[in-house]
Amino acid sequence: MTAAKDLFGGGVAVITGAGAGIGAGLARYAASELGMTVVLADVDAAAVAALRAELEEGGARAVDVVCDVRDPQAVERLAERTVTELGPVRLLVNNAGVEQFGYLWDTPVGNWERLVSVNVNGVFHGIRAFLPRMLAEPGRSWVWNLSSVGGVTAAPLQAAYIMSKHAVLAITECLHQEVELAGHGGHVHVQAVLPGAVASNIFESAGGVEDGDTAAAEGQRAAMLGIKALAMDPLEAARIFFDQAAAGEFYLTSQSFVHDAMAARADTLAHRRPPVLPVGEFAVE
Ligand SMILES: NC(=O)c1ccc[n+]([C@@H]2O[C@H](COP(=O)([O-])OP(=O)(O)OC[C@H]3O[C@@H](n4cnc5c(N)ncnc54)[C@H](O)[C@@H]3O)[C@@H](O)[C@H]2O)c1
């Protein structure tokens, strides 16, 4: 097995949503443990400036960029600036994402549109801006898109989010095929990241509902915040994802319960069973 440091060390990593949670963990690990130059892109200017300062203090190379992945031109500028100032991109992580709680019929239209815009359009904008540049470079490179355990499950009161993570998984699987079809299979590596539970701010910053069943929406938020105690440290998650990527896995998973969810999904489809309400740790309270 090739060590992650051999593949990624010395390269440039661009991480969207790097200001918190999984993105910040990936940036810390890539910069400090693998010796990558990290481009920290986020709408939260203060968060990425603070992370850049922290990483530079530790002797790592980092650049902070304010970039809203909803804006295709902003993502194009991010790609152009990265390649011009730092050179070829070794790793692109389309990580920025937001959550939404509540019944689908109560979900504010603006929240739905924001979620689709960040979670789905943002990934597409990253692919559109960076892939042509990565394909044109002779060196190997990697594209990671953040799906989720939610990309292989159905769960009530998070339908918008779950839909977006199924979409990201589908985009990533098709992109993997397209890169191979275009003759770049051994050159540009496309991988789907499916975290299970990793400590982050995603549930705090999630949208809720204004009218309708606010109690159901906030009850689901509370239930998800309740499992935070079980969540993995983002640095540990980063180490796992980099090791799996270096081993050539397509599905990068943080915890074994993600594998259980994948198997359950396959079984449900194979037997054409209707969706049932989740039970156990992720059950709706
Ligand atoms: N934390 C988990 O357990 C978990 C599980 C499965 C999947 N994920 C996925 O991992 C990714 C990261 O989530 P997290 O849990 O670390 O969340 P987080 O809320 O801690 O961090 C997300 C970051 O994205 C940034 N962001 C939001 N909108 C943006 C935009 N339009 N443009 C640029 N940046 C933007 C935020 O400012 C924040 O810094 C998401 O795609 C999420 O769906 C997380």
Coordinates of C-alpha atoms and ligand atoms in Angstrom, one line a residue:
M1 CA 0.0 0.0 0.0
T2 CA 1.3 3.4 -0.9
A3 CA 1.6 5.8 2.0
A4 CA -0.5 9.0 1.7
K5 CA 2.6 11.1 2.2
D6 CA 4.2 9.6 -0.9
L7 CA 1.2 10.5 -3.0
F8 CA 0.1 13.8 -1.5
G9 CA 3.2 15.2 0.2
G10 CA 4.5 18.5 -1.4
G11 CA 1.3 18.9 -3.5
V12 CA -1.4 21.6 -3.4
A13 CA -4.7 20.8 -1.8
V14 CA -7.8 23.0 -2.4
I15 CA -10.5 22.5 0.3
T16 CA -13.8 24.2 0.1
G17 CA -15.6 24.8 3.4
A18 CA -12.2 24.6 5.1
G19 CA -13.2 27.0 7.9
A20 CA -14.8 24.3 10.2
G21 CA -15.4 20.7 10.9
I22 CA -14.2 18.1 8.3
G23 CA -12.7 20.7 5.9
A24 CA -10.6 22.2 8.7
G25 CA -9.5 18.7 9.8
L26 CA -8.5 17.7 6.3
A27 CA -6.6 21.0 6.0
R28 CA -4.8 20.5 9.3
Y29 CA -3.8 16.9 8.4
A30 CA -2.8 17.7 4.8
A31 CA -0.6 20.6 5.9
S32 CA 0.9 19.4 9.1
E33 CA 1.1 15.6 8.6
L34 CA 1.5 15.3 4.8
G35 CA 3.4 18.6 4.0
M36 CA 0.8 19.8 1.5
T37 CA 0.3 23.5 0.7
V38 CA -3.4 24.0 1.5
V39 CA -5.8 26.5 0.0
L40 CA -8.5 27.2 2.5
A41 CA -11.7 28.3 0.8
D42 CA -14.8 29.3 2.7
V43 CA -17.5 32.0 3.0
D44 CA -16.3 32.5 6.6
A45 CA -13.4 34.8 6.1
A46 CA -12.4 35.0 9.8
A47 CA -12.4 31.2 10.2
V48 CA -10.0 30.5 7.2
A49 CA -7.8 33.5 8.2
A50 CA -7.5 32.1 11.7
L51 CA -6.7 28.6 10.4
R52 CA -4.1 29.9 7.9
A53 CA -2.4 31.7 10.8
E54 CA -2.5 28.6 13.0
L55 CA -1.0 26.4 10.2
E56 CA 1.7 29.0 9.3
E57 CA 2.7 29.2 12.9
G58 CA 3.3 25.5 12.8
G59 CA 5.5 25.9 9.8
A60 CA 3.0 24.8 7.2
R61 CA 2.1 26.5 3.9
A62 CA -1.5 27.8 3.7
V63 CA -3.5 30.4 1.8
D64 CA -7.0 31.6 2.8
V65 CA -9.5 32.6 0.2
V66 CA -13.0 33.9 0.6
C67 CA -15.0 31.8 -1.9
D68 CA -18.7 31.1 -2.1
V69 CA -19.1 27.8 -3.9
R70 CA -22.6 28.8 -5.0
D71 CA -21.0 31.3 -7.4
P72 CA -19.4 29.6 -10.5
Q73 CA -17.3 32.7 -11.3
A74 CA -15.9 32.8 -7.7
V75 CA -14.9 29.1 -8.0
E76 CA -13.3 29.7 -11.4
R77 CA -11.3 32.5 -9.9
L78 CA -10.2 30.2 -7.1
A79 CA -9.0 27.7 -9.6
E80 CA -7.2 30.3 -11.7
R81 CA -5.5 31.9 -8.8
T82 CA -4.4 28.6 -7.3
V83 CA -2.8 27.3 -10.4
T84 CA -1.2 30.7 -11.3
E85 CA 0.2 31.3 -7.8
L86 CA 0.8 27.8 -6.4
G87 CA 1.0 25.5 -9.4
P88 CA -1.0 22.3 -10.3
V89 CA -3.6 21.1 -7.9
R90 CA -2.9 17.6 -6.5
L91 CA -6.1 17.3 -4.5
L92 CA -9.5 19.1 -4.8
V93 CA -12.0 18.6 -2.0
N94 CA -15.5 19.7 -2.7
N95 CA -16.5 19.7 0.9
A96 CA -18.6 22.8 1.6
G97 CA -22.1 21.7 2.7
V98 CA -25.1 22.7 4.8
E99 CA -27.9 20.9 6.6
Q100 CA -31.7 21.4 6.8
F101 CA -34.1 20.0 9.3
G102 CA -37.9 19.7 9.1
Y103 CA -40.7 18.1 7.1
L104 CA -40.2 18.6 3.4
W105 CA -43.5 20.4 3.0
D106 CA -42.5 22.9 5.7
T107 CA -39.1 23.6 4.3
P108 CA -38.8 27.3 3.3
V109 CA -38.1 27.7 -0.5
G110 CA -35.1 29.8 0.2
N111 CA -33.5 27.1 2.5
W112 CA -34.1 24.5 -0.2
E113 CA -32.5 26.6 -2.8
R114 CA -29.5 27.5 -0.6
L115 CA -29.0 23.8 0.2
V116 CA -29.1 22.7 -3.4
S117 CA -26.9 25.6 -4.4
V118 CA -24.2 24.8 -1.8
N119 CA -24.3 21.1 -1.6
V120 CA -25.0 20.2 -5.3
N121 CA -24.2 23.2 -7.5
G122 CA -21.1 23.9 -5.4
V123 CA -19.7 20.4 -6.2
F124 CA -20.5 20.9 -9.9
H125 CA -18.8 24.4 -9.9
G126 CA -15.7 22.8 -8.4
I127 CA -15.6 20.1 -11.0
R128 CA -16.2 22.5 -13.9
A129 CA -13.4 24.9 -12.7
F130 CA -10.8 22.4 -11.7
L131 CA -11.2 19.3 -13.8
P132 CA -10.0 20.7 -17.1
R133 CA -6.9 22.0 -15.4
M134 CA -6.2 18.7 -13.6
L135 CA -6.8 16.7 -16.8
A136 CA -4.3 18.9 -18.7
E137 CA -1.5 18.4 -16.1
P138 CA 0.8 15.4 -16.6
G139 CA 1.0 14.7 -12.8
R140 CA -1.6 12.6 -11.0
S141 CA -4.3 14.3 -9.1
W142 CA -7.3 13.5 -6.9
V143 CA -10.9 14.8 -6.6
W144 CA -12.9 14.1 -3.5
N145 CA -16.6 15.0 -3.2
L146 CA -18.3 15.0 0.2
S147 CA -21.3 12.8 0.1
S148 CA -22.4 11.2 3.4
V149 CA -23.8 8.1 5.1
G150 CA -26.9 10.0 4.2
G151 CA -26.0 9.4 0.5
V152 CA -27.0 5.8 0.9
T153 CA -29.9 6.1 3.3
A154 CA -33.3 7.6 3.6
A155 CA -34.2 9.6 6.7
P156 CA -37.2 11.7 7.6
L157 CA -36.9 15.4 8.6
Q158 CA -33.7 15.8 6.6
A159 CA -35.0 15.1 3.1
A160 CA -33.4 18.1 1.4
Y161 CA -30.0 17.2 2.8
I162 CA -30.3 13.5 2.2
M163 CA -31.4 14.2 -1.4
S164 CA -28.3 16.4 -1.9
K165 CA -25.9 13.7 -0.6
H166 CA -27.5 11.1 -2.9
A167 CA -26.9 13.6 -5.7
V168 CA -23.3 14.1 -4.8
L169 CA -22.7 10.4 -4.7
A170 CA -24.3 10.0 -8.1
I171 CA -22.2 12.9 -9.5
T172 CA -19.1 11.3 -8.2
E173 CA -19.8 7.8 -9.5
C174 CA -20.6 9.3 -13.0
L175 CA -17.5 11.5 -12.9
H176 CA -15.4 8.5 -12.0
Q177 CA -16.7 6.8 -15.2
E178 CA -16.3 9.9 -17.3
V179 CA -12.7 10.4 -16.3
E180 CA -12.0 6.8 -17.3
L181 CA -14.0 7.2 -20.5
A182 CA -11.9 10.2 -21.4
G183 CA -8.7 8.2 -21.0
H184 CA -7.6 9.7 -17.7
G185 CA -8.4 6.8 -15.3
G186 CA -4.9 6.2 -14.0
H187 CA -4.2 9.9 -13.9
V188 CA -7.1 11.8 -12.3
H189 CA -8.6 9.8 -9.4
V190 CA -12.2 10.5 -8.4
Q191 CA -13.3 9.4 -4.9
A192 CA -16.5 9.7 -2.9
V193 CA -16.2 10.7 0.8
L194 CA -18.9 9.2 3.0
P195 CA -18.4 10.4 6.6
G196 CA -20.6 8.9 9.3
A197 CA -20.4 11.2 12.3
V198 CA -17.5 13.6 12.5
A199 CA -17.4 16.5 15.0
S200 CA -18.4 19.8 13.3
N201 CA -20.7 22.8 13.3
I202 CA -23.1 21.4 10.7
F203 CA -26.1 20.8 12.9
E204 CA -25.8 24.2 14.7
S205 CA -25.7 26.1 11.4
A206 CA -28.5 24.0 9.8
G207 CA -31.7 25.6 8.5
G208 CA -35.0 24.9 10.2
V209 CA -38.6 25.7 9.4
E210 CA -40.5 29.0 10.0
D211 CA -44.1 27.9 9.6
G212 CA -45.5 24.4 10.2
D213 CA -44.1 21.8 12.5
T214 CA -41.1 23.7 14.0
A215 CA -41.1 21.3 16.9
A216 CA -40.4 18.3 14.6
A217 CA -37.6 20.2 12.9
E218 CA -36.0 21.3 16.2
G219 CA -36.5 17.8 17.7
Q220 CA -34.5 16.4 14.8
R221 CA -31.8 19.0 15.3
A222 CA -31.6 18.1 19.0
A223 CA -31.4 14.4 18.1
M224 CA -28.5 15.0 15.7
L225 CA -26.7 17.3 18.2
G226 CA -27.2 14.5 20.7
I227 CA -25.0 12.1 18.7
K228 CA -22.2 14.7 18.6
A229 CA -20.7 13.0 21.6
L230 CA -20.2 9.9 19.5
A231 CA -18.7 11.8 16.6
M232 CA -15.1 11.2 15.4
D233 CA -12.4 13.9 15.7
P234 CA -12.0 15.5 12.3
L235 CA -8.2 14.9 12.3
E236 CA -8.7 11.2 12.8
A237 CA -11.3 11.2 10.0
A238 CA -8.8 13.0 7.8
R239 CA -6.1 10.4 8.5
I240 CA -8.6 7.6 7.6
F241 CA -9.7 9.3 4.4
F242 CA -6.1 10.0 3.2
D243 CA -5.1 6.4 4.0
Q244 CA -8.1 4.9 2.1
A245 CA -7.4 7.3 -0.8
A246 CA -3.8 6.2 -1.0
A247 CA -4.9 2.5 -0.9
G248 CA -7.0 3.3 -4.0
E249 CA -10.5 2.9 -2.5
F250 CA -13.3 4.7 -4.3
Y251 CA -15.6 5.0 -1.2
L252 CA -13.8 6.8 1.6
T253 CA -15.6 6.0 4.8
S254 CA -15.0 7.2 8.4
Q255 CA -16.8 4.5 10.4
S256 CA -17.9 0.9 9.9
F257 CA -21.6 1.9 10.4
V258 CA -21.3 3.6 7.0
H259 CA -20.5 0.2 5.5
D260 CA -23.5 -1.3 7.3
A261 CA -25.7 1.5 5.8
M262 CA -24.3 0.8 2.3
A263 CA -25.1 -2.9 2.7
A264 CA -28.6 -2.2 4.0
R265 CA -29.2 0.1 1.1
A266 CA -28.1 -2.6 -1.4
D267 CA -30.3 -5.1 0.4
T268 CA -33.3 -2.8 0.4
L269 CA -33.0 -2.2 -3.3
A270 CA -32.3 -5.8 -4.2
H271 CA -35.4 -6.9 -2.4
R272 CA -37.5 -3.9 -3.5
R273 CA -38.5 -3.1 0.1
P274 CA -40.2 0.2 0.9
P275 CA -38.3 2.6 3.1
V276 CA -38.8 2.1 6.8
L277 CA -38.2 4.6 9.7
P278 CA -34.7 4.4 11.0
V279 CA -34.0 2.6 14.3
G280 CA -31.1 2.9 16.8
E281 CA -28.6 5.7 17.2
F282 CA -29.9 7.7 14.2
A283 CA -33.6 7.2 14.9
V284 CA -35.9 10.2 15.0
E285 CA -36.6 10.8 18.7
Ligands
LIG1 N1 -19.9 16.2 10.1 C1 -20.4 15.0 9.7 O1 -20.6 14.1 10.5 C2 -20.7 14.8 8.3 C3 -21.3 13.5 7.9 C4 -21.6 13.3 6.6 C5 -21.2 14.3 5.6 N2 -20.7 15.5 6.0 C6 -20.4 16.4 4.9 O2 -19.1 17.0 5.2 C7 -19.0 18.3 4.6 C8 -18.5 19.2 5.7 O3 -19.4 19.3 6.8 P1 -19.0 19.6 8.3 O4 -19.8 18.7 9.1 O5 -17.6 19.7 8.5 O6 -19.8 21.1 8.4 P2 -19.4 22.5 9.1 O7 -20.6 23.2 9.2 O8 -18.6 22.2 10.4 O9 -18.4 23.1 8.0 C9 -18.8 23.5 6.7 C10 -18.0 24.7 6.3 O10 -18.5 25.0 5.0 C11 -18.6 26.5 4.9 N3 -19.6 26.9 3.9 C12 -20.9 26.9 4.0 N4 -21.5 27.4 2.9 C13 -20.5 27.7 2.0 C14 -20.4 28.2 0.7 N5 -21.5 28.6 0.0 N6 -19.2 28.3 0.1 C15 -18.1 28.0 0.8 N7 -18.1 27.5 2.1 C16 -19.3 27.3 2.7 C17 -19.0 26.9 6.3 O11 -18.7 28.3 6.5 C18 -18.2 25.9 7.1 O12 -16.9 26.5 7.4 C19 -20.5 18.6 4.2 O13 -20.6 18.5 2.8 C20 -21.3 17.6 4.9 O14 -22.5 17.3 4.3 C21 -20.5 15.7 7.3

